[in-house]
Tab-separated table of C-alpha atoms in Angstrom:
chain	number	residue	atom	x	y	z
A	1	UNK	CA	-52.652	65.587	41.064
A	2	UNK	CA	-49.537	63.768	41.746
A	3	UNK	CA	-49.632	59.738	43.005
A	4	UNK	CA	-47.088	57.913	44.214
A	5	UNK	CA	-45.789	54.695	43.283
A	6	UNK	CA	-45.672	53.897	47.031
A	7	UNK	CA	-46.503	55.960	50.102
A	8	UNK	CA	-44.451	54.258	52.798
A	9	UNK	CA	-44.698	57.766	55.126
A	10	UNK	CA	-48.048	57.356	55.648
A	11	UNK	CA	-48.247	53.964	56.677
A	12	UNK	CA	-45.218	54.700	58.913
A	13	UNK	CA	-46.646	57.904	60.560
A	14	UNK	CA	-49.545	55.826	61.787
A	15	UNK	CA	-47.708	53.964	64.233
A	16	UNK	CA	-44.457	56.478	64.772
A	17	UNK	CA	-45.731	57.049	68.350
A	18	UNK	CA	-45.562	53.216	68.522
A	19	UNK	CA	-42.433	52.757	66.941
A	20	UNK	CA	-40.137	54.422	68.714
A	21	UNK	CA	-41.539	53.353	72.165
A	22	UNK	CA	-40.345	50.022	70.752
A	23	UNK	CA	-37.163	51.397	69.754
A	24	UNK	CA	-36.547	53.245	73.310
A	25	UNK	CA	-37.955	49.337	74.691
A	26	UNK	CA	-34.890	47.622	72.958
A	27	UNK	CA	-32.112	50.555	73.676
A	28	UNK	CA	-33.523	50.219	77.190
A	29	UNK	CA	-32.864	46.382	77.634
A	30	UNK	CA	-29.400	46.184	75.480
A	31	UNK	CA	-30.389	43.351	73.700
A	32	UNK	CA	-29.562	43.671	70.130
A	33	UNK	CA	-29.250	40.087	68.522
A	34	UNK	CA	-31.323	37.069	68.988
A	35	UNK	CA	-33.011	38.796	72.107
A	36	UNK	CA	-36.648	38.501	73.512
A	37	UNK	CA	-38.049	40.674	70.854
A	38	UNK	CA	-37.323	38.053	68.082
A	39	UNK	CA	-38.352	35.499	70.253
A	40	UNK	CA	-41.709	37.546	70.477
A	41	UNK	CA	-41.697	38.490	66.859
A	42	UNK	CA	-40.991	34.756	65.803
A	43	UNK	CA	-44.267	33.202	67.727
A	44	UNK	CA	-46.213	36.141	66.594
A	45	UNK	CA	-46.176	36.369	63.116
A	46	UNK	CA	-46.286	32.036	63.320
A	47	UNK	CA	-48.988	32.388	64.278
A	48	UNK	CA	-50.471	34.916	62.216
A	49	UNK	CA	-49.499	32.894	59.222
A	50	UNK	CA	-50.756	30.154	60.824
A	51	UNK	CA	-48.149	28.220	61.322
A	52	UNK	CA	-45.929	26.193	63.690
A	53	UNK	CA	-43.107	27.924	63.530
A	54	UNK	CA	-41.297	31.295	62.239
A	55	UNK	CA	-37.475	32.091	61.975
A	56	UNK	CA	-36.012	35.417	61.802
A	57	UNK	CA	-33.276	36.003	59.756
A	58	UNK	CA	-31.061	39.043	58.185
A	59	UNK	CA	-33.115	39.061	54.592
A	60	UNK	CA	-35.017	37.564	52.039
A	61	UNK	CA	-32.466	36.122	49.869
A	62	UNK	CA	-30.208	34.524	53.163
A	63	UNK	CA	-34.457	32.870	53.752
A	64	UNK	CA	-34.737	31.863	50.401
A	65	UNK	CA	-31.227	29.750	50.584
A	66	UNK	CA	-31.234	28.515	54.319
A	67	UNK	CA	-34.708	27.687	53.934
A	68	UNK	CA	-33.520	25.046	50.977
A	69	UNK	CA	-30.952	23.625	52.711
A	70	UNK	CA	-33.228	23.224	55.629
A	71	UNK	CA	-35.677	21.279	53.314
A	72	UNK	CA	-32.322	19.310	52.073
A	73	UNK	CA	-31.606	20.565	48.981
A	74	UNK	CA	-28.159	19.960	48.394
A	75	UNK	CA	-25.214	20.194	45.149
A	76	UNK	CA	-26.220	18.294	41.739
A	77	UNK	CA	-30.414	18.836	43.297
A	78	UNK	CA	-32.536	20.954	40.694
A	79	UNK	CA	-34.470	23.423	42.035
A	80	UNK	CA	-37.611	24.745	39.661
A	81	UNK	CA	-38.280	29.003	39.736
A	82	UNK	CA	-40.000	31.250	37.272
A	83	UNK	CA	-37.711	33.613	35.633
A	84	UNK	CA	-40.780	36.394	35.893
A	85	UNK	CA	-39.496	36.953	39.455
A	86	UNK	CA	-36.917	39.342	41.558
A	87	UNK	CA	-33.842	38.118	40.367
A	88	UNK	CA	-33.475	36.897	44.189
A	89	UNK	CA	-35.650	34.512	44.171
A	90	UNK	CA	-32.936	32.356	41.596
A	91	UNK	CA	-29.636	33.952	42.993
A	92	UNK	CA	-30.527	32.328	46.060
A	93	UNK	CA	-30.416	29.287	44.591
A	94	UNK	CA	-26.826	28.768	43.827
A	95	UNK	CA	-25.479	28.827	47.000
A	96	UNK	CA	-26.858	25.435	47.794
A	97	UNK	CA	-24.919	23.973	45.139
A	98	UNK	CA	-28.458	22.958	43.243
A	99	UNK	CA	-29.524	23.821	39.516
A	100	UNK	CA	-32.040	26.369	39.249
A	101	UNK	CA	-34.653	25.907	36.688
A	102	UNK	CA	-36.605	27.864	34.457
A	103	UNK	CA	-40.399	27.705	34.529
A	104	UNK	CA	-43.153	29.782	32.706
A	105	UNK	CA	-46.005	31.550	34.459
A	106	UNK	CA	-49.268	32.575	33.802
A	107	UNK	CA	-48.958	36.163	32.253
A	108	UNK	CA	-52.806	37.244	33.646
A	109	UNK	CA	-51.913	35.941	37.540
A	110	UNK	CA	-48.153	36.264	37.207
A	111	UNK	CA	-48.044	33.044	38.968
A	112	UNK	CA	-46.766	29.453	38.657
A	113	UNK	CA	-49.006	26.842	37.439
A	114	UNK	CA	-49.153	22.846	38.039
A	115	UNK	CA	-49.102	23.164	34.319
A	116	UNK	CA	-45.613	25.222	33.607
A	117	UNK	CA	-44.037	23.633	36.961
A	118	UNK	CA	-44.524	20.249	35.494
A	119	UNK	CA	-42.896	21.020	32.369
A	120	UNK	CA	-39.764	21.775	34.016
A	121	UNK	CA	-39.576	18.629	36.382
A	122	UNK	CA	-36.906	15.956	36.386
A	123	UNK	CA	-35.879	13.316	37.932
A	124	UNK	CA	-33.444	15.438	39.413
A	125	UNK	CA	-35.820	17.906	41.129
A	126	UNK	CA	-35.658	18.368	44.876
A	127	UNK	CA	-38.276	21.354	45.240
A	128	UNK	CA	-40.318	24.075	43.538
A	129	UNK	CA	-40.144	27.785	44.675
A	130	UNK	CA	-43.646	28.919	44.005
A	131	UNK	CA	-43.445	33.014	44.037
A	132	UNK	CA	-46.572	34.507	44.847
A	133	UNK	CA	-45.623	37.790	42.958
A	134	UNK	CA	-46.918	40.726	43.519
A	135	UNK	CA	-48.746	40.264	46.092
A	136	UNK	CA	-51.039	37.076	44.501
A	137	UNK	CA	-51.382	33.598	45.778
A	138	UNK	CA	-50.174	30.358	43.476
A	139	UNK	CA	-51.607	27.410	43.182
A	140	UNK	CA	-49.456	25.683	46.285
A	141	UNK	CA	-51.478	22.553	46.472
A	142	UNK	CA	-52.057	22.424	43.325
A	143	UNK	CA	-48.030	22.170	42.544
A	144	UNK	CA	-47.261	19.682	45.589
A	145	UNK	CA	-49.617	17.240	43.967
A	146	UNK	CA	-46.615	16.536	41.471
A	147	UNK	CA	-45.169	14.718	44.143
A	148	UNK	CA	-42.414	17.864	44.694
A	149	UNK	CA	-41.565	19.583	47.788
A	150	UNK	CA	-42.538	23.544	47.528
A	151	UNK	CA	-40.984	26.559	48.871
A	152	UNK	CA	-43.299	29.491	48.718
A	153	UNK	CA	-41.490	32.835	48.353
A	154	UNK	CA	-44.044	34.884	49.807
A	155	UNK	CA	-41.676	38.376	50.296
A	156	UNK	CA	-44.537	40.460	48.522
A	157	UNK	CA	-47.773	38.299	49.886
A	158	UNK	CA	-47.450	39.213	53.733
A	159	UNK	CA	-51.237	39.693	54.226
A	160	UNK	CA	-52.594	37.665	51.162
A	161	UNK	CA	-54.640	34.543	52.139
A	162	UNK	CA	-56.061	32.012	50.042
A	163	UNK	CA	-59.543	29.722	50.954
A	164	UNK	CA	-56.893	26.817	51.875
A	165	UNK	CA	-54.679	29.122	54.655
A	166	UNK	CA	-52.343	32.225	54.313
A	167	UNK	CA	-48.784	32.268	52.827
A	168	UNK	CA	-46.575	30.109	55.033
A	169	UNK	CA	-48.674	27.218	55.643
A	170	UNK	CA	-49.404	26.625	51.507
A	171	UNK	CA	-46.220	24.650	51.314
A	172	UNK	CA	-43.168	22.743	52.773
A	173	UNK	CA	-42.078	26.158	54.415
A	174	UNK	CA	-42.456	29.826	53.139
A	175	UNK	CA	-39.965	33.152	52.939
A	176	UNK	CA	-40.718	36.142	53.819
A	177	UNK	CA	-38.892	39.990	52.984
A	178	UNK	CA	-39.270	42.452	55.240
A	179	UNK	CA	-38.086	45.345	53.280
A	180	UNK	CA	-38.746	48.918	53.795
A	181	UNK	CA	-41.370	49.117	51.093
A	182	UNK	CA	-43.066	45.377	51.356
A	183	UNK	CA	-46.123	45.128	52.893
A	184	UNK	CA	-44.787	44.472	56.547
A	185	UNK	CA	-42.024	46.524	57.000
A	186	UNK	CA	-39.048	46.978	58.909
A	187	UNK	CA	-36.437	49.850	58.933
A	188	UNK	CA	-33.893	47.642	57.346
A	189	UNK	CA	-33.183	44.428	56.177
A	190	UNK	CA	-35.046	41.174	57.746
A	191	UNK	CA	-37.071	38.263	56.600
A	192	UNK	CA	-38.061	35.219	58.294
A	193	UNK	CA	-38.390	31.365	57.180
A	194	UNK	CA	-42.068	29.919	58.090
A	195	UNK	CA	-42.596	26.373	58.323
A	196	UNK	CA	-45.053	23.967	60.177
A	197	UNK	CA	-41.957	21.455	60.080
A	198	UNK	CA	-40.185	21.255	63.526
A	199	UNK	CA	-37.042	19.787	61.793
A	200	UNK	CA	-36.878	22.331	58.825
A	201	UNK	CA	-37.035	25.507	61.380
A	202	UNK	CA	-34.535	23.770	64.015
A	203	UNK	CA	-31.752	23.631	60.807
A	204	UNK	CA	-32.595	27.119	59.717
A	205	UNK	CA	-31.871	28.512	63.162
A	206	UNK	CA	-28.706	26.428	63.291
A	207	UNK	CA	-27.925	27.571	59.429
A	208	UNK	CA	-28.676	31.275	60.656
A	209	UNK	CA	-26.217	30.954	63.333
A	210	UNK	CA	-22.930	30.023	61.594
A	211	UNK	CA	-24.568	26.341	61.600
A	212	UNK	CA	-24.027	26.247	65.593
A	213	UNK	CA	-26.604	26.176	68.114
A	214	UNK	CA	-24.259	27.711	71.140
A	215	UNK	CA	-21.190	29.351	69.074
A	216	UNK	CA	-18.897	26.982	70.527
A	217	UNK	CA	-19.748	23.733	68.770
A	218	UNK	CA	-20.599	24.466	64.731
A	219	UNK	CA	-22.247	21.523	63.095
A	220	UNK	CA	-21.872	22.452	59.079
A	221	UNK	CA	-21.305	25.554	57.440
A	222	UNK	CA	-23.822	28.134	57.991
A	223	UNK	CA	-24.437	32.179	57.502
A	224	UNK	CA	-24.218	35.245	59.908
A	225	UNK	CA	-27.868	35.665	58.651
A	226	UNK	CA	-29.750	36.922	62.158
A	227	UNK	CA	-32.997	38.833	62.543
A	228	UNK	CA	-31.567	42.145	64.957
A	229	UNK	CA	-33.646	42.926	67.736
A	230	UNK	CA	-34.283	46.737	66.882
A	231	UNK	CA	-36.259	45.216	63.748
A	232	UNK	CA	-38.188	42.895	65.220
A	233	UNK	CA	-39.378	44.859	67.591
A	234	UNK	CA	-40.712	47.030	64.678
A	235	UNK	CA	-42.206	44.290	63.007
A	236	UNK	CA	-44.289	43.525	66.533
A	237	UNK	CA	-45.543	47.103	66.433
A	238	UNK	CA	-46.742	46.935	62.423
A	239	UNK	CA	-47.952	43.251	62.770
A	240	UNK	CA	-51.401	43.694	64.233
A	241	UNK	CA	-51.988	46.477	61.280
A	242	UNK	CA	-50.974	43.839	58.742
A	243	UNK	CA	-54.553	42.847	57.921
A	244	UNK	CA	-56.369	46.238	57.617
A	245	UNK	CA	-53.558	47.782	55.554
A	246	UNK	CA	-54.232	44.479	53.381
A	247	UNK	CA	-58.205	45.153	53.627
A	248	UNK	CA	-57.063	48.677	51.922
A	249	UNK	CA	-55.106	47.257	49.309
A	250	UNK	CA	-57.815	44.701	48.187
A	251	UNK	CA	-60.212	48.318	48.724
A	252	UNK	CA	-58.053	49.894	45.948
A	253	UNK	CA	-58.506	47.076	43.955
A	254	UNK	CA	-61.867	47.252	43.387
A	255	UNK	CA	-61.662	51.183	43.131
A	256	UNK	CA	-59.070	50.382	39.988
A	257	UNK	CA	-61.842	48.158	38.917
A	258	UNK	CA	-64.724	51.070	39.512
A	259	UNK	CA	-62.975	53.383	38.026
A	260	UNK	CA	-62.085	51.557	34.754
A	261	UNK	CA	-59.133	50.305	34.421
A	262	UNK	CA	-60.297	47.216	33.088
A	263	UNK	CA	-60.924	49.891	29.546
A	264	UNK	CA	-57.739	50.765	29.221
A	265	UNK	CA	-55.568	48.052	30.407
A	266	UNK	CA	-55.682	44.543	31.553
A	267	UNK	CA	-55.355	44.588	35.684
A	268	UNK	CA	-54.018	41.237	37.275
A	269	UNK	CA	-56.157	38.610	37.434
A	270	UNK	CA	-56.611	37.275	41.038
A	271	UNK	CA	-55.292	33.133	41.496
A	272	UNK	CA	-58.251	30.936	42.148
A	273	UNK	CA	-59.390	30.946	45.720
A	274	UNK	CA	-56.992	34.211	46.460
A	275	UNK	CA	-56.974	37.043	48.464
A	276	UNK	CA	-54.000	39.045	47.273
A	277	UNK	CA	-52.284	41.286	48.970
A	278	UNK	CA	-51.519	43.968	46.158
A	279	UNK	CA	-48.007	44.442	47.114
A	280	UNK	CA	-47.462	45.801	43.886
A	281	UNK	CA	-50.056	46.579	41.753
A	282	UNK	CA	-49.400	45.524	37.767
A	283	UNK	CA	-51.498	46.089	34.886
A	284	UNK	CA	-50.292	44.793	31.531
A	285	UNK	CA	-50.627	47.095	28.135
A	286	UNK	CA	-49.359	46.222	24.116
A	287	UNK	CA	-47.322	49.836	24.728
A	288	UNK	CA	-46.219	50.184	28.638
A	289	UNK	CA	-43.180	52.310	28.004
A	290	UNK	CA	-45.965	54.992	25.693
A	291	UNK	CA	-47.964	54.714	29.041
A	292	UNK	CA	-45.470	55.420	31.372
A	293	UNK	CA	-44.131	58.176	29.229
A	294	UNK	CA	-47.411	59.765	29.764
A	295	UNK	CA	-47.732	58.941	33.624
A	296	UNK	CA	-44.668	60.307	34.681
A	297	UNK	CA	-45.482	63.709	33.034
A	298	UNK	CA	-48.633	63.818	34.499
A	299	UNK	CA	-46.885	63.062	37.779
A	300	UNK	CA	-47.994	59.659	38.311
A	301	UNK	CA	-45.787	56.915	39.843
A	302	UNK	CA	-44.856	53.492	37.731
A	303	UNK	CA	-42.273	51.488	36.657
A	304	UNK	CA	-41.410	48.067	34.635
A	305	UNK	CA	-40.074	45.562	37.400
A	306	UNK	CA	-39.213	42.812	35.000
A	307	UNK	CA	-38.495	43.603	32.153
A	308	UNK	CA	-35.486	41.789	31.212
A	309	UNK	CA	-36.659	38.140	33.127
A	310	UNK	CA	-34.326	36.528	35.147
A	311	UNK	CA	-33.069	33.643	32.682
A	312	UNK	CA	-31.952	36.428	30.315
A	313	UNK	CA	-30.019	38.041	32.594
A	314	UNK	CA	-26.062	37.183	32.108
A	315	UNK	CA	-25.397	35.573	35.148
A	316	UNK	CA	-27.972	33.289	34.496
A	317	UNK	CA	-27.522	32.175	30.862
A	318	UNK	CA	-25.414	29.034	31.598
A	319	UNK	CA	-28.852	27.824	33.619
A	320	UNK	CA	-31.309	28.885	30.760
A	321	UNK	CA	-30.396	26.287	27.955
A	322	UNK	CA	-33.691	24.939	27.964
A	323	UNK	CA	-36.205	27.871	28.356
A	324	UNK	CA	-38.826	28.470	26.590
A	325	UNK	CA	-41.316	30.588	28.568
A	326	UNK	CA	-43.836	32.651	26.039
A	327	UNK	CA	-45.751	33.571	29.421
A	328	UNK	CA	-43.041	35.082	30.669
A	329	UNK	CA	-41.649	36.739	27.841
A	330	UNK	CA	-45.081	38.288	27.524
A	331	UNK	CA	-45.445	39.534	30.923
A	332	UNK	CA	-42.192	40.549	30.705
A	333	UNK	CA	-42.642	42.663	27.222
A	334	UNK	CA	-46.273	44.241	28.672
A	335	UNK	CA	-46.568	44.801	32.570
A	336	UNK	CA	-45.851	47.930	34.313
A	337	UNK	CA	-46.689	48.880	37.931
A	338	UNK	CA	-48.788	51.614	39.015
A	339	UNK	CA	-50.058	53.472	42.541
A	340	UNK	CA	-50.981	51.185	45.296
A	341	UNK	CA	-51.040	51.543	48.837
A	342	UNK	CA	-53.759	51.246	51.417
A	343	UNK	CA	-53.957	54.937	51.880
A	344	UNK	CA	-54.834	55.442	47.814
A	345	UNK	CA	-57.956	57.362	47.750
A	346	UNK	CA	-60.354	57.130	45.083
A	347	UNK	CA	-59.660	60.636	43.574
A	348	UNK	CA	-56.160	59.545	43.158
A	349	UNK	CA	-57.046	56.244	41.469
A	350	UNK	CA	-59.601	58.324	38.695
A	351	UNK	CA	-56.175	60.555	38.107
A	352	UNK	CA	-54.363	57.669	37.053
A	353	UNK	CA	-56.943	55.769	35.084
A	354	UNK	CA	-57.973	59.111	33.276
A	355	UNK	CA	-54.393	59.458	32.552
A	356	UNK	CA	-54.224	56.059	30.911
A	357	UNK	CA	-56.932	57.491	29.097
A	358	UNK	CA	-55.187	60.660	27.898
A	359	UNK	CA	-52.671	58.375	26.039
């Protein structure tokens, strides 16, 4: 039986009738940037999340950096990341000017600590970027109590909640990817910058907008980094699905769990007080590249995200003098990703945990 990795064309033939009566909507109206459907989007998902406000913008990365800048970060600031992360979550730091640095996780959540965050403080930090990766929740609160501002990057936790609130609300302000195969989805590019500060999501829509509010007067140097209509209009119609494709990835979860997987390899360990999202779902073995071997024959979908971390990559070296992150290498040297998606059925989850097996 073949699995997937992902299975985006299910989840997208579920609303297709719904889609492109949105699309039609916004070729109708000939509004394509910064039009009512952003608007719409924008006070929706706020206040899904939770939150006072939401601000589209062209990506994940372009959040990541305007939302610093929003929150002040500015040149000779340090800014504290894992390196167990998209390598976005750090290249977006350089644009501000700041100093990203390198903090371990916890190789069993893939998460942030208080713990590995506070070894990397300085007097010189201006923020954290807590990445709930995967799909899991970090310890937000947790990591503000060091007396540091933090900037969740939640692009793989739409639809994960923890007992304190959902992704968006944990922190200072949140970011949010809205790539084709995250958990909300658009048909594009898009993210969005959520934030329960009024002065943090007025500069992001300034910074968004070539760092004018009416293209005729420009207050500092901003992007071209703008939420299009035609995808936010998408993102309206997938919204109100967000939560039951989210109850189907926590389902799979436990059918991983009832079928075993816990024999033959070490699933990720939920945060304390979290209700992940699964966006990916990563198990970690002593030989993942044996396993996948195996998988892929047997026509099973997985794949090492991480496996060279972000502080080893060259572009970063000059920032990773003073690393030393044996949860990260380990995760690093031992994860690999298998099926998940909500539609995952529980025949397809035995097929891949008897194929671990058959290794």
């Amino acid at each position: 039986m073949a699995v997937p990795l992902f299975d985006t064309a299910t989840q997208l033939e579920e609303v297709r009738p719904e889609l492109n009566a949105a699309i039609e909507r916004v070729l109708d109206g000939e509004r394509f940037i910064l039009g009512p459907e952003v608007t719409a989007f924008e006070e929706e998902f706020a206040h899904y999340c939770g939150a006072g406000h939401a601000v589209g913008v062209a990506n994940g990365t372009e959040a990541i950096t305007i939302a610093l800048r929003a929150m002040g970060v500015k040149p000779g600031d340090e800014v504290v990341v894992p390196s167990f992360t998209f390598y976005a979550s750090v290249e977006a730091i350089v644009p501000t000017g700041a100093t990203p640095v390198f903090c371990d996780i916890d190789p069993e959540t893939y998460c942030v600590t208080p713990e590995t965050v506070h070894a990397a403080l300085t007097a010189n930090t201006r923020a954290v970027i807590a990445v709930h990766l995967f799909g899991n929740v970090a310890p937000v609160a947790e990591i503000a109590s060091l007396g540091v501002p933090v900037l969740e990057d939640a692009a793989q936790a739409a639809g994960a909640a923890s007992h304190t609130g959902r992704p968006g609300t944990l922190g200072l302000a949140a970011t949010f990817s809205f790539y084709p195969s995250k958990n909300l989805p658009c048909l594009g590019d898009g993210g969005a910058i959520v934030t329960n500060e009024e002065v943090i999501a007025e500069r992001a829509r300034v910074l968004r907008f070539h760092g004018s509010r009416d293209k005729t007067d420009y207050e500092e140097v901003g992007y071209n980094s703008r939420l299009d209509e035609l995808q936010a209009a998408v993102l309206r119609v997938q919204l109100p699905y967000l939560d039951k494709w989210s109850d189907g990835r926590r389902a799979v979860d436990q059918r991983y769990y009832e079928a075993g997987i816990a024999r033959v390899a070490r699933p990720p360990e939920r945060a304390p007080g979290a209700a992940p999202a699964w966006h990916l779902y990563v198990v970690a073995h002593r030989k993942p590249d044996l396993v996948a071997s195996a998988l892929q024959q047997a026509q099973i979908g997985c794949r090492p995200y991480y496996r060279t971390p972000v502080h080893r990559q060259p572009p970063m070296r000059e920032w990773a003098t003073r690393a030393e992150l044996p949860g990260t290498e380990q995760a690093a040297r031992e994860h690999l990703a298998i099926p998940m998606s909500p539609f995952l059925t529980a025949a397809q989850v035995r097929e891949v945990v008897a194929a671990f097996r058959r290794v």
